[in-house]
Each structure stands twice: as C-alpha cells, then as structure tokens.
CSV table of C-alpha atoms and ligand atoms in Angstrom, one decimal:
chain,number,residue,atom,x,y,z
G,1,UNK,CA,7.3,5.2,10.1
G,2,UNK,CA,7.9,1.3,9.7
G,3,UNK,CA,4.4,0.8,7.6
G,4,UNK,CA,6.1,3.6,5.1
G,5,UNK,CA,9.9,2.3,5.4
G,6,UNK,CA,8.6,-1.1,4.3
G,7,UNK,CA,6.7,-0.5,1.5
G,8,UNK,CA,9.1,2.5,-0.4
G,9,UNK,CA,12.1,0.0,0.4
G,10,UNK,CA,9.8,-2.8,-1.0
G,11,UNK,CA,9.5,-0.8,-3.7
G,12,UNK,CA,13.3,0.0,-4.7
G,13,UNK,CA,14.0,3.5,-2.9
G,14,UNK,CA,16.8,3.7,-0.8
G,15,UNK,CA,17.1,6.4,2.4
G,16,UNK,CA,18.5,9.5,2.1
G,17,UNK,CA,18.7,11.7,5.3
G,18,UNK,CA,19.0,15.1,4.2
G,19,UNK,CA,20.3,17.6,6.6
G,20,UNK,CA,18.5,19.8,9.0
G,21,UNK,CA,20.6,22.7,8.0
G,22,UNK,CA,21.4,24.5,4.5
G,23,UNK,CA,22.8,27.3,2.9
G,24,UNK,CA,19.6,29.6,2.3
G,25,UNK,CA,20.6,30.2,-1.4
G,26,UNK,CA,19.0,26.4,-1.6
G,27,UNK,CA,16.0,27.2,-0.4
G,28,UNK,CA,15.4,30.8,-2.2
G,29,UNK,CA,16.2,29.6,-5.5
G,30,UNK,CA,14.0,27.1,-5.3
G,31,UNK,CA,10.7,29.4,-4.5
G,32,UNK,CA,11.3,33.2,-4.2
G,33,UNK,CA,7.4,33.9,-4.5
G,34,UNK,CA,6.1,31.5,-1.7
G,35,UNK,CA,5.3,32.4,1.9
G,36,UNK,CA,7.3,29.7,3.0
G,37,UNK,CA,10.8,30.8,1.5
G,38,UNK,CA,10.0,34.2,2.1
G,39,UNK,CA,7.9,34.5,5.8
G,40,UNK,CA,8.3,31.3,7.4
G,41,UNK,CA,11.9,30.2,7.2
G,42,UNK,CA,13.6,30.4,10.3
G,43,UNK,CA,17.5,31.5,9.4
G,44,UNK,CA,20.4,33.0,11.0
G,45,UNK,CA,24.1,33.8,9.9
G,46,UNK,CA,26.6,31.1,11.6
G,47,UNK,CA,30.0,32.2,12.9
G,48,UNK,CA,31.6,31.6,9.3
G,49,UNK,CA,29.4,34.6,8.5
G,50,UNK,CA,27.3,32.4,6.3
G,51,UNK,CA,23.7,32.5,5.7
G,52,UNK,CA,21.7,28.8,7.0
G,53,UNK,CA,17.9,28.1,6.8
G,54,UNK,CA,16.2,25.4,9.1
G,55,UNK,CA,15.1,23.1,6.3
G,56,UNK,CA,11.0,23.7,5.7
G,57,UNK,CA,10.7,21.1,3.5
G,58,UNK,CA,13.6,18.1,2.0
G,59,UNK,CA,12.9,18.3,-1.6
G,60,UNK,CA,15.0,20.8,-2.0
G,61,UNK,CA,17.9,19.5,-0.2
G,62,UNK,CA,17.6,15.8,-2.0
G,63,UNK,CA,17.9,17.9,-5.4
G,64,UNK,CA,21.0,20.2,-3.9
G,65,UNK,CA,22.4,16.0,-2.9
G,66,UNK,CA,21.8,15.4,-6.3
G,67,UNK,CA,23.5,17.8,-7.6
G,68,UNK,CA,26.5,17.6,-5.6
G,69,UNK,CA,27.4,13.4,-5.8
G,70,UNK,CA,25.8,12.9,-9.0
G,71,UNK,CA,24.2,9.5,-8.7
G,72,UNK,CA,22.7,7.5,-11.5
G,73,UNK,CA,19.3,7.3,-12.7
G,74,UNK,CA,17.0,6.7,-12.0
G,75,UNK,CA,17.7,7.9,-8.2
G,76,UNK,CA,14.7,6.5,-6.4
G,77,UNK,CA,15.0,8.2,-2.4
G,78,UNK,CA,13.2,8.6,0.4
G,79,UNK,CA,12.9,10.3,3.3
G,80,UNK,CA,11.9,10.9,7.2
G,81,UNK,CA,12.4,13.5,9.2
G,82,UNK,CA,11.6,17.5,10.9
G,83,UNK,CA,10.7,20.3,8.9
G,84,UNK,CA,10.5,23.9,10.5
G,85,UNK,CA,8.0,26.5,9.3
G,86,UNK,CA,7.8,30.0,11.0
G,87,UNK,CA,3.6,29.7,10.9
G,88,UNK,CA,1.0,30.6,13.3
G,89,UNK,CA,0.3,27.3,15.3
G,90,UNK,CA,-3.0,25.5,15.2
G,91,UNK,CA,-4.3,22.3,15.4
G,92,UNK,CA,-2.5,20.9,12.4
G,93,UNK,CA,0.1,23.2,11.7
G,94,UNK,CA,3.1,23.5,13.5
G,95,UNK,CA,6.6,25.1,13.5
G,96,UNK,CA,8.6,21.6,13.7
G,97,UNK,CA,6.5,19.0,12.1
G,98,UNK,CA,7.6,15.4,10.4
G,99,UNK,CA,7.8,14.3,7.3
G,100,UNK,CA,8.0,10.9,5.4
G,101,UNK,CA,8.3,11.2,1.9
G,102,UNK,CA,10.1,10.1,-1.7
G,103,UNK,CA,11.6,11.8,-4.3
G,104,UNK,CA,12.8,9.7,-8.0
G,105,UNK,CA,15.0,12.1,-10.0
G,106,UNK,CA,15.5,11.3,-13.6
G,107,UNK,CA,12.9,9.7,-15.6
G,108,UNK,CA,9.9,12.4,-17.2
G,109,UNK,CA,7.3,8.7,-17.7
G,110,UNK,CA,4.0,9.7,-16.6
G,111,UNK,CA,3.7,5.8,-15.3
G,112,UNK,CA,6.3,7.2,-12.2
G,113,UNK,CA,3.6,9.7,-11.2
G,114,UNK,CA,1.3,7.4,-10.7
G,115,UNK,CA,4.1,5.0,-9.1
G,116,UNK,CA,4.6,7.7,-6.4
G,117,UNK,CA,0.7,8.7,-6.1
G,118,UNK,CA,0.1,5.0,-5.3
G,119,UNK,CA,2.9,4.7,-2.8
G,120,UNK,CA,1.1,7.4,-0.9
G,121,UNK,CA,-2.3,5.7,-1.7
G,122,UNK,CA,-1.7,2.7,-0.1
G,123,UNK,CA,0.4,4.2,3.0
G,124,UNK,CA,-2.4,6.0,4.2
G,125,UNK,CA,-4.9,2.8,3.0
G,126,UNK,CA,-2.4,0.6,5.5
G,127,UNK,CA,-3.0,3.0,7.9
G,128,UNK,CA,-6.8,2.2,8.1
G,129,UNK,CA,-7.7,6.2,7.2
G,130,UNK,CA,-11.1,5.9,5.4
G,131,UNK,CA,-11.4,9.8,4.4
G,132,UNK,CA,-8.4,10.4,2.3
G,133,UNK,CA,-9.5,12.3,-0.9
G,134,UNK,CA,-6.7,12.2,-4.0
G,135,UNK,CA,-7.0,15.9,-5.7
G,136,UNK,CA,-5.0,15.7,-8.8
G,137,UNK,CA,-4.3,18.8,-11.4
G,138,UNK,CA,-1.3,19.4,-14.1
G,139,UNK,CA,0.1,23.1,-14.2
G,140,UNK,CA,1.4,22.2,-17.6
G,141,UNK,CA,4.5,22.9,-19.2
G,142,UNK,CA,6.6,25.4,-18.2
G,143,UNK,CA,5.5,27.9,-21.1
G,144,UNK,CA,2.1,26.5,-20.4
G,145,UNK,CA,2.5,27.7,-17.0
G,146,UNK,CA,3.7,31.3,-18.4
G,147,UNK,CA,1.1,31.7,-20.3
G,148,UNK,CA,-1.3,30.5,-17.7
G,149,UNK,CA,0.3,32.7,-14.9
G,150,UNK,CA,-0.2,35.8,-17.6
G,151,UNK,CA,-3.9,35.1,-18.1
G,152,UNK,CA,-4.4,35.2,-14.6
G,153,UNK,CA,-2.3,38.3,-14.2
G,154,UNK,CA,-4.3,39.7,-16.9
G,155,UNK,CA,-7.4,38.6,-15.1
G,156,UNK,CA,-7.3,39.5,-12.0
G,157,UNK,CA,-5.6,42.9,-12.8
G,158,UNK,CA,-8.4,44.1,-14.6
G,159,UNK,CA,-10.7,42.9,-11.1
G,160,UNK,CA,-8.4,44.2,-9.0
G,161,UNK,CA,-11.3,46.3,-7.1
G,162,UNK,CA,-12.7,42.7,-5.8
G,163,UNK,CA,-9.7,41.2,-4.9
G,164,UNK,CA,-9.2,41.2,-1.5
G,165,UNK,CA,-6.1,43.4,-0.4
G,166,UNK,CA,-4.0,40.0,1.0
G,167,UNK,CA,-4.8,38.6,-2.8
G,168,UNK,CA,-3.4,41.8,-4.3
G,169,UNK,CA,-0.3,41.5,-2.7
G,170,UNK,CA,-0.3,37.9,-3.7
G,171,UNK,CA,-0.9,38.6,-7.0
G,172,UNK,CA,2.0,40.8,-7.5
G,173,UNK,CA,4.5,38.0,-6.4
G,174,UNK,CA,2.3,34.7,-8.1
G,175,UNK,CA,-1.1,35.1,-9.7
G,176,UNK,CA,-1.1,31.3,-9.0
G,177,UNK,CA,-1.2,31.6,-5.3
G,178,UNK,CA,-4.1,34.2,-5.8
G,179,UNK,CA,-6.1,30.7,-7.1
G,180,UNK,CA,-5.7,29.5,-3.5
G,181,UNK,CA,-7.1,32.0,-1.4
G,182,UNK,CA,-9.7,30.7,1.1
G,183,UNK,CA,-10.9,34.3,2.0
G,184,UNK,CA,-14.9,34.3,1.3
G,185,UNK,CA,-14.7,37.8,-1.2
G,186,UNK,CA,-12.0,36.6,-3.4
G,187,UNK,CA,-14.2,33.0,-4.2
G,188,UNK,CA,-16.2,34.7,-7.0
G,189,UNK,CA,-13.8,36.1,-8.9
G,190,UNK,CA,-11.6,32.8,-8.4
G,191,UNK,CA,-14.1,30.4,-9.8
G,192,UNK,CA,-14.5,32.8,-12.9
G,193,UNK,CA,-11.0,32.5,-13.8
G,194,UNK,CA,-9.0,31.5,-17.0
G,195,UNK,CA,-8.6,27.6,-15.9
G,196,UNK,CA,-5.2,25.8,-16.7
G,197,UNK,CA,-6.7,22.9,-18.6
G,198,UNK,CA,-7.0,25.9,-21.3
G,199,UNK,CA,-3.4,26.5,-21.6
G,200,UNK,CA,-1.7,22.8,-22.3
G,201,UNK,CA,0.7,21.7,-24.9
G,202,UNK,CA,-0.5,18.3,-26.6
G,203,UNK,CA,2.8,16.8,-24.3
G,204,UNK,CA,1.3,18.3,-21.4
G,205,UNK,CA,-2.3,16.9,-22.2
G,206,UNK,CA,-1.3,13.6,-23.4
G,207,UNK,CA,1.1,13.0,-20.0
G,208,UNK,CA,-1.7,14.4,-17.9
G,209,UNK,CA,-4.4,11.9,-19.7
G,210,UNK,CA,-1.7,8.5,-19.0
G,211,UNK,CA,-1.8,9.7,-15.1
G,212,UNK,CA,-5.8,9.8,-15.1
G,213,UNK,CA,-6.2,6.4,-16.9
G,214,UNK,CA,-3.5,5.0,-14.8
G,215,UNK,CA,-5.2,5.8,-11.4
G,216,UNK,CA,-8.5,4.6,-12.9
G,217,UNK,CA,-7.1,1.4,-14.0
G,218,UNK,CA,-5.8,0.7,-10.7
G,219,UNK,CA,-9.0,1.6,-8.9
G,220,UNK,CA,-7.7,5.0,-7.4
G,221,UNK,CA,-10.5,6.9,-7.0
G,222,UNK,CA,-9.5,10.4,-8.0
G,223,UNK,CA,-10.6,14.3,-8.4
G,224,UNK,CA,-9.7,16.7,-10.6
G,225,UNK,CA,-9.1,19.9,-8.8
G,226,UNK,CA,-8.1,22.5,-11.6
G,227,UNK,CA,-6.9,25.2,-8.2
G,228,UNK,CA,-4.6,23.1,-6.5
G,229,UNK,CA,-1.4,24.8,-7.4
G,230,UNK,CA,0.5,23.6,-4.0
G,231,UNK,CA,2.4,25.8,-1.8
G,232,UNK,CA,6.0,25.7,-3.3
G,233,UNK,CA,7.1,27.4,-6.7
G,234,UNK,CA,8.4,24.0,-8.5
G,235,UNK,CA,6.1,22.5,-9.9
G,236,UNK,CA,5.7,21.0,-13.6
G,237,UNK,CA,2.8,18.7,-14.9
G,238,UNK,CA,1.6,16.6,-12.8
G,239,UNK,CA,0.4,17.8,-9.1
G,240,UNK,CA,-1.2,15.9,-6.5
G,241,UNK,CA,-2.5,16.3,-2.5
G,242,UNK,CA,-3.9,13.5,-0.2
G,243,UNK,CA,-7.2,16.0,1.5
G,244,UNK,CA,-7.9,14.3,4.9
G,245,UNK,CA,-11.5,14.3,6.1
G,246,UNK,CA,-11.8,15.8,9.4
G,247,UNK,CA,-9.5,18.6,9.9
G,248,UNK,CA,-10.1,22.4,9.1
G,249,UNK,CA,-9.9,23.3,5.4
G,250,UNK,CA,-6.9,25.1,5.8
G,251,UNK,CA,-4.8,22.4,7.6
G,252,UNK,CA,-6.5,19.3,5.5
G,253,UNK,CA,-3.9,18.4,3.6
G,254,UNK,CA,-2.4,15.3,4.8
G,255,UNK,CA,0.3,15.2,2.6
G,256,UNK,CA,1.5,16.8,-1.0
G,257,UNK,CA,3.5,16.3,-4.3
G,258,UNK,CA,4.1,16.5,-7.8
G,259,UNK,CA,6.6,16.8,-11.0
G,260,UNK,CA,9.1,19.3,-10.2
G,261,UNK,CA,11.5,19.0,-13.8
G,262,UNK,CA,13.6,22.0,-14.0
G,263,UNK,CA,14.2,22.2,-10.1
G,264,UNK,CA,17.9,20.6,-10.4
G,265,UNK,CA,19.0,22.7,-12.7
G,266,UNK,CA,17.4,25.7,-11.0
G,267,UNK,CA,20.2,24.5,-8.5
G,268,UNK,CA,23.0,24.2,-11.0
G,269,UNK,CA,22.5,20.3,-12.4
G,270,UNK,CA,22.1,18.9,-15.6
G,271,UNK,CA,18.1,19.3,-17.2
G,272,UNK,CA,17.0,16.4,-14.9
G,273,UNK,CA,13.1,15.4,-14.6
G,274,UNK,CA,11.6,14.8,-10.8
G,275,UNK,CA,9.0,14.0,-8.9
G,276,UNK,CA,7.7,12.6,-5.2
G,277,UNK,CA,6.2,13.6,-2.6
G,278,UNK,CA,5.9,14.7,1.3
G,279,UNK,CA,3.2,13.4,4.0
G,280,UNK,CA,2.7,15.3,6.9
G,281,UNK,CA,2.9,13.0,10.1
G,282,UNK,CA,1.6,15.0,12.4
G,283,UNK,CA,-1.5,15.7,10.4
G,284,UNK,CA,-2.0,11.9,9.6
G,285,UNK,CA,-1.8,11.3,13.2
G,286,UNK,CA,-4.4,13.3,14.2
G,287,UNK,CA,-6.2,12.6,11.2
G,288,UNK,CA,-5.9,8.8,12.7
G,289,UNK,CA,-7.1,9.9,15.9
G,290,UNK,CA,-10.2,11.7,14.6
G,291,UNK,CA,-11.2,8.9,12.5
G,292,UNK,CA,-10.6,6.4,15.4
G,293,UNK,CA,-8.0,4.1,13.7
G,294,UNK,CA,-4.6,3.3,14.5
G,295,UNK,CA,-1.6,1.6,13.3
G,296,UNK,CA,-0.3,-1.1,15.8
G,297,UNK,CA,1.8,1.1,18.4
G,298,UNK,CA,4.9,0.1,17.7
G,299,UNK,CA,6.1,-0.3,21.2
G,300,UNK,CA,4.3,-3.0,21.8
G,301,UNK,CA,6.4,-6.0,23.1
G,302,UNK,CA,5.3,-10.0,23.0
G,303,UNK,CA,6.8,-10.7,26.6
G,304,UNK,CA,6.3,-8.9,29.8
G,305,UNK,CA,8.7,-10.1,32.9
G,306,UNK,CA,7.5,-9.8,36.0
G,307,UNK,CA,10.1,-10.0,38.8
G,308,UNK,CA,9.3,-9.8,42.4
G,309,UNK,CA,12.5,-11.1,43.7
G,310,UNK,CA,14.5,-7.8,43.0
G,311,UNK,CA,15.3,-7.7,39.5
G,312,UNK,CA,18.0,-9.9,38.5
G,313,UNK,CA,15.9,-12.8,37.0
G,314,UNK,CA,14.3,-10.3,35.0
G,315,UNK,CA,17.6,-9.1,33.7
G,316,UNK,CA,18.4,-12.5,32.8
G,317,UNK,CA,14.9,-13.6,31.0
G,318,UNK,CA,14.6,-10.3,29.0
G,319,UNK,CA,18.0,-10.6,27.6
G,320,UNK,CA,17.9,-14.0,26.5
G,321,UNK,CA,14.6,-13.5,25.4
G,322,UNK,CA,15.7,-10.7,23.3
G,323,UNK,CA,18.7,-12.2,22.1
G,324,UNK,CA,16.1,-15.0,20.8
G,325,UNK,CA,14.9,-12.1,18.8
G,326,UNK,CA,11.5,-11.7,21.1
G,327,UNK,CA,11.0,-8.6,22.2
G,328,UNK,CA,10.0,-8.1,25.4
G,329,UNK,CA,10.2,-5.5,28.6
G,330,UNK,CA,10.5,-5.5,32.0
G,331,UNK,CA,9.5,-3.1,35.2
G,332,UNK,CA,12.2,-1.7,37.2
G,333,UNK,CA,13.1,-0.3,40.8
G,334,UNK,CA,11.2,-3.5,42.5
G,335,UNK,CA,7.7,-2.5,42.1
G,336,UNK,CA,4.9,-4.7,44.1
G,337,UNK,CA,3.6,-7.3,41.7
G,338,UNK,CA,0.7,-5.5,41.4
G,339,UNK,CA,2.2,-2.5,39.8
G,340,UNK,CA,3.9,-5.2,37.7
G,341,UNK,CA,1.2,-6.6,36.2
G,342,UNK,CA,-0.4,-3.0,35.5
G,343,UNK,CA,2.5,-2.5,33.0
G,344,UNK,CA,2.3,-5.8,32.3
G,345,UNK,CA,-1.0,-5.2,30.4
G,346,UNK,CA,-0.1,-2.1,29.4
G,347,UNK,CA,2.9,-2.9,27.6
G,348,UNK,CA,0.5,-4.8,24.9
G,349,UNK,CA,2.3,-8.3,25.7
G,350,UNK,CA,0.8,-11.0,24.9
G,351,UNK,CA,2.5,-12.9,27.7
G,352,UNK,CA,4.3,-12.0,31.4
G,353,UNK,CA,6.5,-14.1,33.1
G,354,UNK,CA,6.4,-14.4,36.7
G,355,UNK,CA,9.3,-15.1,38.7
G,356,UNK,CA,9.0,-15.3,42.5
G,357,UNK,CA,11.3,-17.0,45.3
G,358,UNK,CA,9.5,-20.0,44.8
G,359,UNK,CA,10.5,-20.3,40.6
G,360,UNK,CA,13.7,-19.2,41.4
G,361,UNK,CA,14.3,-22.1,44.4
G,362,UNK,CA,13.1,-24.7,41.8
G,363,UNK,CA,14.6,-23.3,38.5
G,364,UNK,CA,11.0,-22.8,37.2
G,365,UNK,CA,8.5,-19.4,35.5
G,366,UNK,CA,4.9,-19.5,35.5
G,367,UNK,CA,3.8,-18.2,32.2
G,368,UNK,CA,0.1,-16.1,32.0
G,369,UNK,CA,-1.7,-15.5,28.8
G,370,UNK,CA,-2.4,-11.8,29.4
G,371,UNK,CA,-5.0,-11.7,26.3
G,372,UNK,CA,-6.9,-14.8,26.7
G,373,UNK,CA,-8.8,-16.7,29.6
G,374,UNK,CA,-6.6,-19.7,29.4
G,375,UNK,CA,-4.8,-19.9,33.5
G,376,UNK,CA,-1.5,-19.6,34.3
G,377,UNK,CA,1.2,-22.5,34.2
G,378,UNK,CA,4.7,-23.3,35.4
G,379,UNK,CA,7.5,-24.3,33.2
G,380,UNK,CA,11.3,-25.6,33.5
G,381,UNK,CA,13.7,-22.8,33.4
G,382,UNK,CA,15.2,-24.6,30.6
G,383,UNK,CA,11.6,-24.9,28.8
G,384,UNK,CA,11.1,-21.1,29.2
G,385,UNK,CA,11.7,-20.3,25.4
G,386,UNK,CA,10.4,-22.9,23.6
G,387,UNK,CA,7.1,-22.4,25.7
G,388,UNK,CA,7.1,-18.9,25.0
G,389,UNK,CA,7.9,-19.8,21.3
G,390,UNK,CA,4.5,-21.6,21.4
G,391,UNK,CA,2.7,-19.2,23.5
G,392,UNK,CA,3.7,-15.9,20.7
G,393,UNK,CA,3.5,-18.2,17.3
X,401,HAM,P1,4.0,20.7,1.4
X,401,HAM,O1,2.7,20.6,0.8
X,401,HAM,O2,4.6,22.0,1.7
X,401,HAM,O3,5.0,19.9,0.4
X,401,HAM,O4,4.1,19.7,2.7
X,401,HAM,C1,3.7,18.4,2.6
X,401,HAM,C2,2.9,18.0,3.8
X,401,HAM,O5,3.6,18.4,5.0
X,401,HAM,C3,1.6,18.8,3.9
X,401,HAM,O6,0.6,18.2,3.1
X,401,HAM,C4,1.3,18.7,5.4
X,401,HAM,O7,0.7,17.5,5.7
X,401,HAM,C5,2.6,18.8,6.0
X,401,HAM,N1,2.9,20.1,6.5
X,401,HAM,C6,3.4,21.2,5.9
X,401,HAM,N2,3.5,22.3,6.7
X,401,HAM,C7,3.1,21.8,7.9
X,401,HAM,C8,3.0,22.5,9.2
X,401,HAM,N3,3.4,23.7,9.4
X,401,HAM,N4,2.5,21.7,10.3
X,401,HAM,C9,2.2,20.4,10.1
X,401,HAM,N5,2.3,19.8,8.9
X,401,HAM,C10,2.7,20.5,7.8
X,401,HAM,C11,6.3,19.8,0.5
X,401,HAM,O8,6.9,19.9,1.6
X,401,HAM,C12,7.0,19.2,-0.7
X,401,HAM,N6,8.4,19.1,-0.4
X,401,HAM,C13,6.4,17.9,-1.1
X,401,HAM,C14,7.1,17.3,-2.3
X,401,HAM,C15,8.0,16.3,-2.4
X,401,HAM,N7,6.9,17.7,-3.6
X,401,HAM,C16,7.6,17.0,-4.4
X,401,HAM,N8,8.3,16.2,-3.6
C-alpha cells in the first residue's frame, strides 16, 4: 500500500475514499450485461426502503463523486480499499478482496493512458514481480464498438450450433463477453471471429497507435491481445490488464483498466473523458509469494526493547524513541529474556536494547546489533539516542 501511495501521490493524484456502500442504480447503469452487476453483487433494501449494493469495484463510485461535487480537471484520484463480489471462492478470487487503484477524469490524450499503464508498470516492477505480462487492446469508438458488437452478433448467431450453451446465453446479453470464454468447444469458433482492429475509426486507430509507440519508447514491453474486452461494460479505446505468471488462467489477472469516456454521463454528468485502473492485492500477493519476492514487511521496526526489570524502562525508551521518530517495539507482560530476544529478532530490528537491574542502578543500556556479528556494548542513559542514531544510519 505505501510502495503505491508514494508513487501515484509522487505523481499528482490525490486520495479519494469512496464509500463501501451505494445506491444500486450506480452500479446497474454502469454495466447491465456483466456477471458482476447482475450475479455477483451482494445488495439488500435498507430500512429507508432503499435499494444499496456492496461496492464490487470503485470506478463507478469515483465517477458518481464526480458527478456530484463537480471538481476541476483534470481530476487525478486514487484509491485503496474492499471490493465484494458474490463469486465462487478459489485461490485468487474472493468475495471481499482489496484494491489499490487510480482514476483521471477529464482529459481524452492518449499520452494519460500510457501515464496510468506506467504507474501500474512500475508498481508491480517495485514490487520485485518478474512475470507480469502487459496485454493491451482498443474496443474503439463507441460506434466502432456497435458495429463490432453487431459482427460478432452476426457471427456467432449464424454458429450458434457450436457455441457452447453458457456462451449462448452470453451472447444474448454481450457478444463481447462471448470473446472471453475459456470453455475448450467455444475456442474455435472464437479465434475465427470478426477481430476489432477491423472496425476502427481513423480517431480510434491513430489514439491506439500513440499508446503502442508510447509504451515502446519507454521500454514497456507489451502484447496485443485483440480478446481482452475486460469484465465491466465501460469501456472505450484503450484497454489494458497486468497477466501475472503463476496463477490459474482464470484468476491471472493481477490487476485491470482502461478508457471508460462516456461513463460519467451514463451517470448524469457532463460528456467527460476517463480512464485508470484497479490492481487486485490479494492476487499480487500471492502472485509475490509464488514468485518468492517480497516488499519490505512493513512492520518492521529499527529498535527492539528488551526489558527484564518489569516493563517500565521499556515504556520509557520506546516512547522517547518514537517521539525521536524511530520506530521501535517492545514485548509485554514480563516475558523471560529469552522470549524477549525471540521477538526481538523477529520484529526485523536492527537493534534491541537491553535493560536489566544492573543498567537501571547505573543509568546505562547495552545496545546489541541483532544483524551483524559486532558484540554488545553499554551506553549512558543520556547517550542512548545518539548511539542508536549511529547504530540505524
Ligand atoms: P476488474 O478487472 O474487475 O476491474 O478488477 C481489477 C482487479 O481486481 C483484477 O485484475 C483482480 O486482480 C482483482 N479482482 C477482481 N475480482 C476479484 C476477486 N473476486 N478476488 C480477488 N481479486 C479480484 C475493475 O474493478 C475496474 N474498476 C478497473 C478500472 C479502474 N477500470 C478503469 N478504472
């Protein structure tokens, strides 16, 4: 969460904590033909008789905040927090799961897709994650998109007899979605289908080429993936999903965007261009834990006290130790020393204090290095934080 906080605010977005709750209407207007507005919300009526939705994603609710305050433009936002989705759980997919993510409402430049796609780049490069693939398509303009989705209507209808049932049904709500079936007898007559890159405008072309030489100029290695049409029905142009390397194809993707222009009005705004992006935390996690890297836990404290005179002294050291702005940690209920220095060393510090009845009769600390072989020493109480100053810099 801090690696991501840093580098959006570094980069001029402000937080925006959207709420957990929202009037349904929000959410249905906003994708009526997905499976997660119409199966997996979870909703209820409130005593005021009105009709909520957990929130299953934020874009939505940063576009309803939008329309409601008004801000200027270009808004730049992000975001962390729960999402809830009724779905069957599996390693990977879960019905509360965490988010961290931007949106930038307000300016249609190509150069802010690639702004976004990068933020997300380098997030999950900070991270230390090796096998994140960047799948990148455009679903065109909206009447690109129209005529598109009638092709593929047109297609598929005349194959109906190979479509597997589940893709029938699909394709009566969003002949899109048909395009991202994983089931084994519909791959066929998917990879013969009318392809989108077909169907664009010279706009839609020429924003679509700035994105791909963008990424290529700054070294983002890229594919073009002409069936990723993403889960959620608001999508314009540009669209975008980070594909992790080691979790099951259907739970791989570690985190998703794209240009959404047309969504804020869908919710009563002003014609207002968008785009950003949600990463899945929970996914990136495990994604961090398959591939064996890790951010610093951020937990970890510099100082450990070790007390074994009852507690007091340690209630002493770790506040003025804290109030010095080092962070450190202490063990409570007057463990042995022994059990002290365990979570001593577990607590990642690079230092413990000791304090015994000896240091405390003459007004002194021994100090350990806990990640080094240097010994231990004794300092002056009154020494204590400038020789911890020197021990941590
Ligand atoms: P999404 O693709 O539905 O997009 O979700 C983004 C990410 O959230 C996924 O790539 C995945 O990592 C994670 N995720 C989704 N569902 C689950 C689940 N059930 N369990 C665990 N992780 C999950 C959106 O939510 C859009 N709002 C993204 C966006 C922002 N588009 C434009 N702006």
């Amino acid at each position: 969460m801090g690696t991501f906080s840093d580098a959006v605010t570094a980069a001029g977005y402000g937080q925006i904590i959207p709420p957990l709750l929202e009037d349904i209407g929000v959410f249905h207007r906003v994708g009526e033909a997905t499976d997660v507005v119409t199966k997996e919300m979870y909703d209820f009526v409130d005593k005021g008789d009105r009709h909520i939705a957990l929130r299953p994603e934020q874009t939505a609710s940063v576009c309803r905040a939008f329309v409601q305050h008004g801000p200027t433009t270009p808004w730049k936002v992000w975001y962390a927090g729960p999402n809830f989705r009724y779905e069957r759980p599996q390693r990977g997919r879960f019905r509360q799961f965490d988010q961290v993510g931007v949106e930038v409402l307000g300016v249609e430049d190509p150069y802010l897709d690639i702004e976004v796609i990068c933020l997300a780049w380098n997030f999950f490069a900070q991270l230390g994650l090796q096998q994140v693939a960047l799948h990148i398509n455009s679903l065109g303009e909206p009447s690109d998109r129209e005529r598109y989705m009638q092709a593929l209507q047109e297609y598929f209808s005349a194959n109906l007899e190979t479509l597997s049932a589940a893709s029938q049904v699909t394709l009566a709500k969003n002949p899109l979605r048909v395009l991202d079936s994983k089931r084994p007898e519909d791959q066929e007559l998917i990879s013969g289908a009318p392809r989108i890159s077909d169907f664009y405008s010279p706009q839609a072309k020429a924003h679509f080429d700035t994105v791909q030489e963008g990424l290529s100029e700054l070294g983002i290695a890229f594919v073009i993936n002409e069936k990723l049409v993403r889960g959620l029905d608001y999508y314009r142009h540009t669209t975008f999903e980070f594909v992790g390397g080691t979790l099951e194809s259907a739970q791989n993707a570690l985190g998703g965007g794209g240009r959404y222009d047309g969504l804020v009005e869908a919710l009563g705004g002003p014609s207002t261009a968008g785009v950003g992006f949600a990463i899945g935390l929970d996914r990136t996690l495990l994604a961090c834990d398959d591939e064996g890297v890790f951010a610093p836990t951020p937990e970890d404290v510099s100082v450990f006290v070790v007390d074994i005179t009852g507690g007091k002294e340690a209630m002493l050291i770790t506040q003025g130790l804290r109030s010095a702005g080092v962070s450190a940690d202490r063990a409570f209920e007057g463990r042995s020393i022994k059990s002290q220095m365990k979570l001593a060393d577990r607590s990642g510090a690079t230092v413990a204090i000791i304090i015994g009845p000896d240091e405390v009769a003459a007004a002194t600390a021994v100090i350990r290095p806990l990640r080094s072989d240097r010994e231990q020493y004794i300092v002056s109480r009154k020494d204590l934080l400038p020789s911890i100053t020197k021990e941590l810099s």
